[in-house]
PDB file of C-alpha atoms in Angstrom:
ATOM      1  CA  UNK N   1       0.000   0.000   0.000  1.00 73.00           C
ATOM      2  CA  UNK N   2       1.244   3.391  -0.857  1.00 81.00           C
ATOM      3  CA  UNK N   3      -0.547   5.075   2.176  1.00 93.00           C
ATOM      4  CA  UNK N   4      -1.771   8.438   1.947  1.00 96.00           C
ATOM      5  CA  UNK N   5       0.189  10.098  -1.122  1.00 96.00           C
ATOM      6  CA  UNK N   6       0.206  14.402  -1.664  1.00 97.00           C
ATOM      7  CA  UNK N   7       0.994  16.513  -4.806  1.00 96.00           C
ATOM      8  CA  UNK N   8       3.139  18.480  -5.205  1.00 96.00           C
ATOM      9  CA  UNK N   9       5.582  18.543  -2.432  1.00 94.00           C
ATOM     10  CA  UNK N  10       6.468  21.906  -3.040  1.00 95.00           C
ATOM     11  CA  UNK N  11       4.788  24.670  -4.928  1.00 96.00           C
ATOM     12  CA  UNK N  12       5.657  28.373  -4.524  1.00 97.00           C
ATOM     13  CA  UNK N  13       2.114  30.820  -5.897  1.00 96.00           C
ATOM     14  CA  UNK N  14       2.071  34.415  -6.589  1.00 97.00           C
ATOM     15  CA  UNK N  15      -0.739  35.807  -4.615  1.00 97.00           C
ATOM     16  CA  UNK N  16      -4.141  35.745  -6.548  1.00 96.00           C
ATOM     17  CA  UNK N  17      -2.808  32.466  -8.047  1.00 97.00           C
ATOM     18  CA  UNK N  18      -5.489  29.193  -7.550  1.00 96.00           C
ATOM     19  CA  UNK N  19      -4.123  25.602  -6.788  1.00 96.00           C
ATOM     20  CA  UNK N  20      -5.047  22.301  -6.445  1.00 97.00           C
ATOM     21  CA  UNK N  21      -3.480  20.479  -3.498  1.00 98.00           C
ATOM     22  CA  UNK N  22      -4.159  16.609  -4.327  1.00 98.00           C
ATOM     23  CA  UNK N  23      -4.272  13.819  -1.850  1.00 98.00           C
ATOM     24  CA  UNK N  24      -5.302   9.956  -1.891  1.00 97.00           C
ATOM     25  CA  UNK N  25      -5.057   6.920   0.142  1.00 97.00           C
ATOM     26  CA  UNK N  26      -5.417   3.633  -0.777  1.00 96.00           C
ATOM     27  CA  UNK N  27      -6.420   2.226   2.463  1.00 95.00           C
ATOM     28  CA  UNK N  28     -10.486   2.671   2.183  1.00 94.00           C
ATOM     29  CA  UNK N  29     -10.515   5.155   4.999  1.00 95.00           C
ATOM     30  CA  UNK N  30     -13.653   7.159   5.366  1.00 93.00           C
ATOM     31  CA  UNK N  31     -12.262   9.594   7.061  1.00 93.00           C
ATOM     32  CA  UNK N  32      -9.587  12.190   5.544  1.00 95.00           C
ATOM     33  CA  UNK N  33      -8.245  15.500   6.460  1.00 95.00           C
ATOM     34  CA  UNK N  34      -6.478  18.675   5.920  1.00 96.00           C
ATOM     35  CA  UNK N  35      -4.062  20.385   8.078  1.00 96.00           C
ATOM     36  CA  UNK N  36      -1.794  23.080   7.746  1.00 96.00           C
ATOM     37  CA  UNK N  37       1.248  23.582   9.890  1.00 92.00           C
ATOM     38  CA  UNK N  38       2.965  27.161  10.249  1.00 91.00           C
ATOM     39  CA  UNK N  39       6.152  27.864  11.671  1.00 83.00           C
ATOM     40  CA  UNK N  40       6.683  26.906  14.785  1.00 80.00           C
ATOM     41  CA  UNK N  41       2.965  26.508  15.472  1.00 84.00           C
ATOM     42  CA  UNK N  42       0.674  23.136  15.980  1.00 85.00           C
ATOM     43  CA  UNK N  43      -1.133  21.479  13.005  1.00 90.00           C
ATOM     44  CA  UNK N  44      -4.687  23.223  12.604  1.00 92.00           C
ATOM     45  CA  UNK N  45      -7.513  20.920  10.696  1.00 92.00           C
ATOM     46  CA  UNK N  46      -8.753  22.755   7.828  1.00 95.00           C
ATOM     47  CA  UNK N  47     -11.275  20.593   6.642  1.00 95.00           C
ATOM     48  CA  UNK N  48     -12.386  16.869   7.205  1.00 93.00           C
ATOM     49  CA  UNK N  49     -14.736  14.690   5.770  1.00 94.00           C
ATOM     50  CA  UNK N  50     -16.377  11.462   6.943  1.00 92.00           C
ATOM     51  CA  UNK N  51     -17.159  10.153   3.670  1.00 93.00           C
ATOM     52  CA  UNK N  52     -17.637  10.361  -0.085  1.00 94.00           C
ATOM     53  CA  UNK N  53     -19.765  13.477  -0.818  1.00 94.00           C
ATOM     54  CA  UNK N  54     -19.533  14.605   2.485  1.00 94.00           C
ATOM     55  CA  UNK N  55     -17.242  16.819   3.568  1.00 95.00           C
ATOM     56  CA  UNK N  56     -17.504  19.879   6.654  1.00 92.00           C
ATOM     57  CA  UNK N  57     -15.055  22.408   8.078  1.00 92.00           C
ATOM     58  CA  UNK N  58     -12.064  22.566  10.566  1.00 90.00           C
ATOM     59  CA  UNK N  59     -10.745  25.051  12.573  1.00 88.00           C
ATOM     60  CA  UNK N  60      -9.266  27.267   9.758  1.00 93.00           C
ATOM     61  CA  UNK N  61     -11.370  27.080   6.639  1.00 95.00           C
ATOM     62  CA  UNK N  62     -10.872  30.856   5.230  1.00 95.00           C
ATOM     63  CA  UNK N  63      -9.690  30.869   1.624  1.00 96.00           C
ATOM     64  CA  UNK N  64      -9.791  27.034   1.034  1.00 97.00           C
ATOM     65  CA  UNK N  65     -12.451  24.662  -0.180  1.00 97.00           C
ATOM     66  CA  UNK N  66     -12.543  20.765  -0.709  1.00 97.00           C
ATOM     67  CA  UNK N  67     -14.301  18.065  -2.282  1.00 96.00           C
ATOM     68  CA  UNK N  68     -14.777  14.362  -1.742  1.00 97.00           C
ATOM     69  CA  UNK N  69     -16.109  12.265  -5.294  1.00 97.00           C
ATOM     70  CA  UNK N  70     -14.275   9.097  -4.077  1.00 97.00           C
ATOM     71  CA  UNK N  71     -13.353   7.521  -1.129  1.00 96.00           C
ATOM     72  CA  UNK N  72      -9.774   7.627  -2.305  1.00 97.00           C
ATOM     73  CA  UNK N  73      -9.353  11.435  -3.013  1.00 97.00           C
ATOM     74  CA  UNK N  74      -9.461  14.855  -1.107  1.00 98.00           C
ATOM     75  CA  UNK N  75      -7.863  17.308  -2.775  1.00 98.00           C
ATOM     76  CA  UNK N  76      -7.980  21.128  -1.255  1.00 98.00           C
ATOM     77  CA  UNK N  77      -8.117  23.971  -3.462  1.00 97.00           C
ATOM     78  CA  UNK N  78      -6.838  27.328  -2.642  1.00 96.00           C
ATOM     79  CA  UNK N  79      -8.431  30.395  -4.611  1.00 90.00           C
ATOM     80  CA  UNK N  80      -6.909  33.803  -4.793  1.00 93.00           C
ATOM     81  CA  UNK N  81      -3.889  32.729  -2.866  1.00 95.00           C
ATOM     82  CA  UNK N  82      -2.301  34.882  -0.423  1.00 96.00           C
ATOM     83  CA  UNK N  83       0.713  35.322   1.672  1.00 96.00           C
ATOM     84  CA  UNK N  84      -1.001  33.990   4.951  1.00 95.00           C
ATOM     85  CA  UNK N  85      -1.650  30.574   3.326  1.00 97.00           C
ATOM     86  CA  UNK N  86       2.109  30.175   2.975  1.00 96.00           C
ATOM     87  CA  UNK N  87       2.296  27.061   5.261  1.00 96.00           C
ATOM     88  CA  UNK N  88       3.017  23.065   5.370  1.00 95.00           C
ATOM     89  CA  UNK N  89      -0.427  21.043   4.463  1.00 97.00           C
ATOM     90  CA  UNK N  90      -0.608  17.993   5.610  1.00 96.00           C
ATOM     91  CA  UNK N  91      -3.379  15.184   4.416  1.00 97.00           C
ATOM     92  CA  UNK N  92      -3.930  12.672   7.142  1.00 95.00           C
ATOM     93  CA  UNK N  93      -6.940   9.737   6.717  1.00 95.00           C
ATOM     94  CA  UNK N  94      -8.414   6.950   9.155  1.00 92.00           C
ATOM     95  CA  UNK N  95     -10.468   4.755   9.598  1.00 90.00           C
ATOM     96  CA  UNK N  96     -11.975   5.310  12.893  1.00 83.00           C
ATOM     97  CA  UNK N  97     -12.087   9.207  12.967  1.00 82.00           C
ATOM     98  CA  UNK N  98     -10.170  10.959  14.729  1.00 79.00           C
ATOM     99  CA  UNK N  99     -10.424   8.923  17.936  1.00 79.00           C
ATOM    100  CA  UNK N 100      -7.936   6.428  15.975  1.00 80.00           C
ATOM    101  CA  UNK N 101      -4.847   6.927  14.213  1.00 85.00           C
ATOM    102  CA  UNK N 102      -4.163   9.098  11.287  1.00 89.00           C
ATOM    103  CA  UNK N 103      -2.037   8.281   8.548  1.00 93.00           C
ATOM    104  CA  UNK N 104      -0.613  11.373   7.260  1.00 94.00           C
ATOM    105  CA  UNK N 105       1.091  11.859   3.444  1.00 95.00           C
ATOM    106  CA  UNK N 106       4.388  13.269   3.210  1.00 92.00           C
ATOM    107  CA  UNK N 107       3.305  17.176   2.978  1.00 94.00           C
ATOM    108  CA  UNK N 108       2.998  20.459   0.657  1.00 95.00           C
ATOM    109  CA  UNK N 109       5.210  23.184   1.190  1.00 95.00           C
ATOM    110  CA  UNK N 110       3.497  25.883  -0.157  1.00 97.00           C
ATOM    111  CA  UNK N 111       5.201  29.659  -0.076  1.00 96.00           C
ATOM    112  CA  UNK N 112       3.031  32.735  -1.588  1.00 96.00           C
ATOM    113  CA  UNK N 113       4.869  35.602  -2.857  1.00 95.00           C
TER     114      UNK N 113
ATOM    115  CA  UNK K   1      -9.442  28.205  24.455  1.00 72.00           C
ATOM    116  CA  UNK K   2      -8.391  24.249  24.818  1.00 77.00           C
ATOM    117  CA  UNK K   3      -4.662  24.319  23.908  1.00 85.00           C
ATOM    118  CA  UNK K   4      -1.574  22.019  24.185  1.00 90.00           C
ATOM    119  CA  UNK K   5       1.801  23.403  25.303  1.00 92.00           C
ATOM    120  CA  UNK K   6       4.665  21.718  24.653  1.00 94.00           C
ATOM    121  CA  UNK K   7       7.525  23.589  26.884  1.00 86.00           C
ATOM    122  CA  UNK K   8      10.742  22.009  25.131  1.00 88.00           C
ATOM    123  CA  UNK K   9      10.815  23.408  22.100  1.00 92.00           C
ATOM    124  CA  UNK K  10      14.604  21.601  20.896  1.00 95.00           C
ATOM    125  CA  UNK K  11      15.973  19.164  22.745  1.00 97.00           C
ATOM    126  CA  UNK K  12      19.780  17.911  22.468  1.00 97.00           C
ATOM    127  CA  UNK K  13      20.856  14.968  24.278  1.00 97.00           C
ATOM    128  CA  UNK K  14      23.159  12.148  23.659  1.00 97.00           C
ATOM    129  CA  UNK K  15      22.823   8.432  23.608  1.00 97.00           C
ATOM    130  CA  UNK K  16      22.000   6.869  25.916  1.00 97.00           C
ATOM    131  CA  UNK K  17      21.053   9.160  27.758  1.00 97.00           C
ATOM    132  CA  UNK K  18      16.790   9.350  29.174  1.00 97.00           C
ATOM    133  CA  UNK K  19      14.267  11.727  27.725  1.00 97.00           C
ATOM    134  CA  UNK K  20      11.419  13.490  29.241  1.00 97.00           C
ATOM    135  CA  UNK K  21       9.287  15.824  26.762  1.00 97.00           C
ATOM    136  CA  UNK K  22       6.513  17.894  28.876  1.00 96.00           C
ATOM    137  CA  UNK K  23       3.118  18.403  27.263  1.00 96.00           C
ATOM    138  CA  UNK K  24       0.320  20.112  29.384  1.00 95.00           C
ATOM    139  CA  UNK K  25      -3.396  20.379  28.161  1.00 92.00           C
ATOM    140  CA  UNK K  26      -5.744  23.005  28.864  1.00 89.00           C
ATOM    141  CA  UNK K  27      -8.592  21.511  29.310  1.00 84.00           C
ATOM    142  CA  UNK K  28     -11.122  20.262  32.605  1.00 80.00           C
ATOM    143  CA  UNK K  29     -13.030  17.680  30.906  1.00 82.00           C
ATOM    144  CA  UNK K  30     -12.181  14.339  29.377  1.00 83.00           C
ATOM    145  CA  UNK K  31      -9.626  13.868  26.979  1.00 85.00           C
ATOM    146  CA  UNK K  32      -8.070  11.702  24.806  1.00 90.00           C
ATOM    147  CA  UNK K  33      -4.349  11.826  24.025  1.00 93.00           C
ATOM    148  CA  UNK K  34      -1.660  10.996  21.826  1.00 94.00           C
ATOM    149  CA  UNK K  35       1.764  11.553  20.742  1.00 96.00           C
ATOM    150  CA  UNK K  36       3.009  11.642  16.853  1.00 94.00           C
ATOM    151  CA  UNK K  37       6.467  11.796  15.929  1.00 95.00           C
ATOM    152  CA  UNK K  38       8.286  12.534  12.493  1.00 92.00           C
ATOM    153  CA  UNK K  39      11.225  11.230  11.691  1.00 93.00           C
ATOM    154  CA  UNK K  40      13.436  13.753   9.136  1.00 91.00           C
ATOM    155  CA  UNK K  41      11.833  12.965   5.758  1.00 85.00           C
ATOM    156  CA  UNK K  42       9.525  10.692   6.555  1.00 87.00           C
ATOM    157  CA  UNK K  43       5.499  11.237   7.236  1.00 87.00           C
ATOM    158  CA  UNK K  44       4.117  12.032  10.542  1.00 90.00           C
ATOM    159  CA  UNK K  45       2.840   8.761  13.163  1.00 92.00           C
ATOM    160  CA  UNK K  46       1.655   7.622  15.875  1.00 92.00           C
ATOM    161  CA  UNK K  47       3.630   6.826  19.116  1.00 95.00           C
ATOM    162  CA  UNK K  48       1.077   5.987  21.499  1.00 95.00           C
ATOM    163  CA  UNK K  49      -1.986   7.289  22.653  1.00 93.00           C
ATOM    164  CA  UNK K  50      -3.862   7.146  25.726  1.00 93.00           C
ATOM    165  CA  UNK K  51      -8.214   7.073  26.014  1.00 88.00           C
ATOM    166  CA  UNK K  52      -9.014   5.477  29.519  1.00 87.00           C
ATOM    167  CA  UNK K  53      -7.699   2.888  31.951  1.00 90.00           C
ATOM    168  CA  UNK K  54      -3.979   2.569  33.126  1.00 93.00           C
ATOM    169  CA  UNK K  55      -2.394   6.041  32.847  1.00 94.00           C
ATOM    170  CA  UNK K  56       1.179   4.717  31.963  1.00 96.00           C
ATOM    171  CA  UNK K  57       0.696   4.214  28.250  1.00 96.00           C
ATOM    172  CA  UNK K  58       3.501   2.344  26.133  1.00 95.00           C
ATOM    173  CA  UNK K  59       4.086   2.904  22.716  1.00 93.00           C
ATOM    174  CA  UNK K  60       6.482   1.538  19.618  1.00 91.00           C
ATOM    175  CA  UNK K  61      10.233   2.120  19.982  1.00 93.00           C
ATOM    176  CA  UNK K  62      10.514   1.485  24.308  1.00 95.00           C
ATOM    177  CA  UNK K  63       8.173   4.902  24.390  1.00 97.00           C
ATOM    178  CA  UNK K  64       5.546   5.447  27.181  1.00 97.00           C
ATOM    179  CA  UNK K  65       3.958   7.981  28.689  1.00 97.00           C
ATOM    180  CA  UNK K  66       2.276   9.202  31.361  1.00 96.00           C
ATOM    181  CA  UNK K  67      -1.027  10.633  32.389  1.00 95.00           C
ATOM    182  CA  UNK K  68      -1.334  12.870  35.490  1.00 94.00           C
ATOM    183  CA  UNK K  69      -5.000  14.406  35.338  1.00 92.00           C
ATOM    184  CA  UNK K  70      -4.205  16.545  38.467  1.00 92.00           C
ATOM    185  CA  UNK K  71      -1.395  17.929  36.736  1.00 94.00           C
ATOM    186  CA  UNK K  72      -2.860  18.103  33.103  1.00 94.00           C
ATOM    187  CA  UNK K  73      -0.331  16.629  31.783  1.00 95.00           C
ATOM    188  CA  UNK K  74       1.278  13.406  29.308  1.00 97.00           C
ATOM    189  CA  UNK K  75       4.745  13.512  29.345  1.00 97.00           C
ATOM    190  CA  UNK K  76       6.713  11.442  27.205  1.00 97.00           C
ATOM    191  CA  UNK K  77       9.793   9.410  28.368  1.00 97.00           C
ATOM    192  CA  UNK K  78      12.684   7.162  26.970  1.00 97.00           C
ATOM    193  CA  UNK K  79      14.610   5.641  29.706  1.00 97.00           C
ATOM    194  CA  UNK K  80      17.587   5.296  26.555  1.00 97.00           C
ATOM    195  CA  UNK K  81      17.530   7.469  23.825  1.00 97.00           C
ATOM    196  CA  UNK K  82      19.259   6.213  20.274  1.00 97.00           C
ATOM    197  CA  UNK K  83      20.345   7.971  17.591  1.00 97.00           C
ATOM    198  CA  UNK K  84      17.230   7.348  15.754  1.00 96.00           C
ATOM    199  CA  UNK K  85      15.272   8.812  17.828  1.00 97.00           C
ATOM    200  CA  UNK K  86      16.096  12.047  16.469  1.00 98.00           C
ATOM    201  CA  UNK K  87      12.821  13.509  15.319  1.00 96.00           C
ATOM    202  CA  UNK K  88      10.304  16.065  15.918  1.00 94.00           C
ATOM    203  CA  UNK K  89       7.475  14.873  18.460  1.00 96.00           C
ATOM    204  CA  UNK K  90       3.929  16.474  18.841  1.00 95.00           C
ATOM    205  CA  UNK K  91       1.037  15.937  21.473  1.00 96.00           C
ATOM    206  CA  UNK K  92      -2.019  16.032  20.582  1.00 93.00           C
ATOM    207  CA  UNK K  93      -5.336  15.877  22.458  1.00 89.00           C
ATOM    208  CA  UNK K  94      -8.732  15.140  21.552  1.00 86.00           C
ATOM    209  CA  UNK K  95     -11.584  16.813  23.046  1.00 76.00           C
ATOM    210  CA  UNK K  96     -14.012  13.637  24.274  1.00 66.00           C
ATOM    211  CA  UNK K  97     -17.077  15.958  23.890  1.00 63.00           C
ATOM    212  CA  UNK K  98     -16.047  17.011  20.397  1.00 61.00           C
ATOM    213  CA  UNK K  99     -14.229  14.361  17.916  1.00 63.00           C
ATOM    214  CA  UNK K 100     -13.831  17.078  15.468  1.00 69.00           C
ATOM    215  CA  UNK K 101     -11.118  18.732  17.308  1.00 75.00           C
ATOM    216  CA  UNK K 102      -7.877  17.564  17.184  1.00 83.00           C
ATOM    217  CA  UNK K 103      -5.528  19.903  18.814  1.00 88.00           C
ATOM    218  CA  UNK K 104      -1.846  19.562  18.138  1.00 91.00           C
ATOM    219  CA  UNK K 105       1.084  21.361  20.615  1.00 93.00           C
ATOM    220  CA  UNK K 106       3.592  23.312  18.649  1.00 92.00           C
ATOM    221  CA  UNK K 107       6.148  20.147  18.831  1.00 94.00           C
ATOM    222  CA  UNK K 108       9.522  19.266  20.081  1.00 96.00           C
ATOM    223  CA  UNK K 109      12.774  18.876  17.832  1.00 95.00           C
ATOM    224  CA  UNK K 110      14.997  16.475  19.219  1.00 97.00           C
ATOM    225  CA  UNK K 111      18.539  15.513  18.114  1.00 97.00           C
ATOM    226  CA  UNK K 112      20.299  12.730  19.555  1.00 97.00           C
ATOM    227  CA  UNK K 113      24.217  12.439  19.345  1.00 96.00           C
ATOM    228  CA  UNK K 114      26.490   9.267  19.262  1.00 91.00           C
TER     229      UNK K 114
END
């Protein structure tokens, strides 16, 4: 199993620039996740969903939306990028919520200039 | 607000030596906790994690840790550190009320010498 997988690993944006950050597992978890990590901070959940076609938010949604066709995929799109979303996003999935372990991918570095 | 402070933010120790990384929660209710740890390049994991019953929690790699609930606290300890334990470790704590909130301390580097 490849685990939970993210594209691209690092991406640098002008502000105003959209993106697409992709992430899939291959483990048939229902439950995935965003997270974005600043410097020196904690991760913060940005969005989660519990299942295909459902999908609510986290703690820091501003400027970001998701959607979840497939069990497999969550990918995160940022529109009109700006220098606050310079961060590391991490995808995480599991299968029991959040009450069991995550599996987190490998991370986006994202910098907005 | 609930929050997790982890007070060591880089730790430097050499082999062989014991580890103890602090993490306090603020929090009165019930919690459930857990420690992740990220080895350089590699994704983040769990160590261990701790929801009820005995408060001394082990975990992979000789890790355990401990749950004081008068003390808010869930430090993590190594009686022998190795050189690949060098990583960067995170508590976490889950609010019992509210499984939608996982919050995450700020983490601990740690680097490990021969």
């Amino acid at each position: 199993n490849a685990g939970v997988t993210q594209t691209p690993k690092f991406r640098i944006l002008k502000i105003g620039q959209s993106m697409t950050l992709q992430c899939a597992q291959d483990m048939n978890h229902n439950y995935m996740y965003w997270y974005r990590q600043d410097p020196g901070m904690g991760l913060k959940l940005i969005y989660y969903s519990v299942g295909a076609g459902i999908t609510d938010k986290g703690e820091v949604p501003n400027g970001y939306n998701v959607s979840r066709s497939t069990t497999e995929d969550f990918p995160l799109r940022l529109e009109l990028a700006a220098p606050s979303q310079t961060s590391v996003y991490f995808c995480a999935s599991s299968e029991w919520g959040l009450e069991g372990e995550q599996y987190f991918g490998p991370g986006t570095r994202l910098t907005v200039t | 607000a609930q929050s997790v402070s982890q007070h060591n933010h880089h730790v430097i120790l050499s082999e062989a030596a014991s580890l103890e990384l602090g993490c306090n929660y603020s929090y009165g209710g019930t919690v459930n906790l857990f420690w992740y740890v990220q080895y350089p390049g590699q994704h983040l994991q769990l160590l261990l994690k701790y929801f009820s019953g005995d408060p001394l929690v082990k975990g992979i790699k000789g890790f355990e840790a401990e749950f004081i609930k008068s003390k808010f606290s869930f430090n993590l300890r190594k009686p022998s550190v190795q050189w690949s334990d060098t990583a960067e470790y995170f508590c976490a704590f889950l609010l019992s009320y509210n499984t939608d909130k996982l919050i995450f301390g700020t983490g601990t580097r740690l680097q490990v010498f021969p």
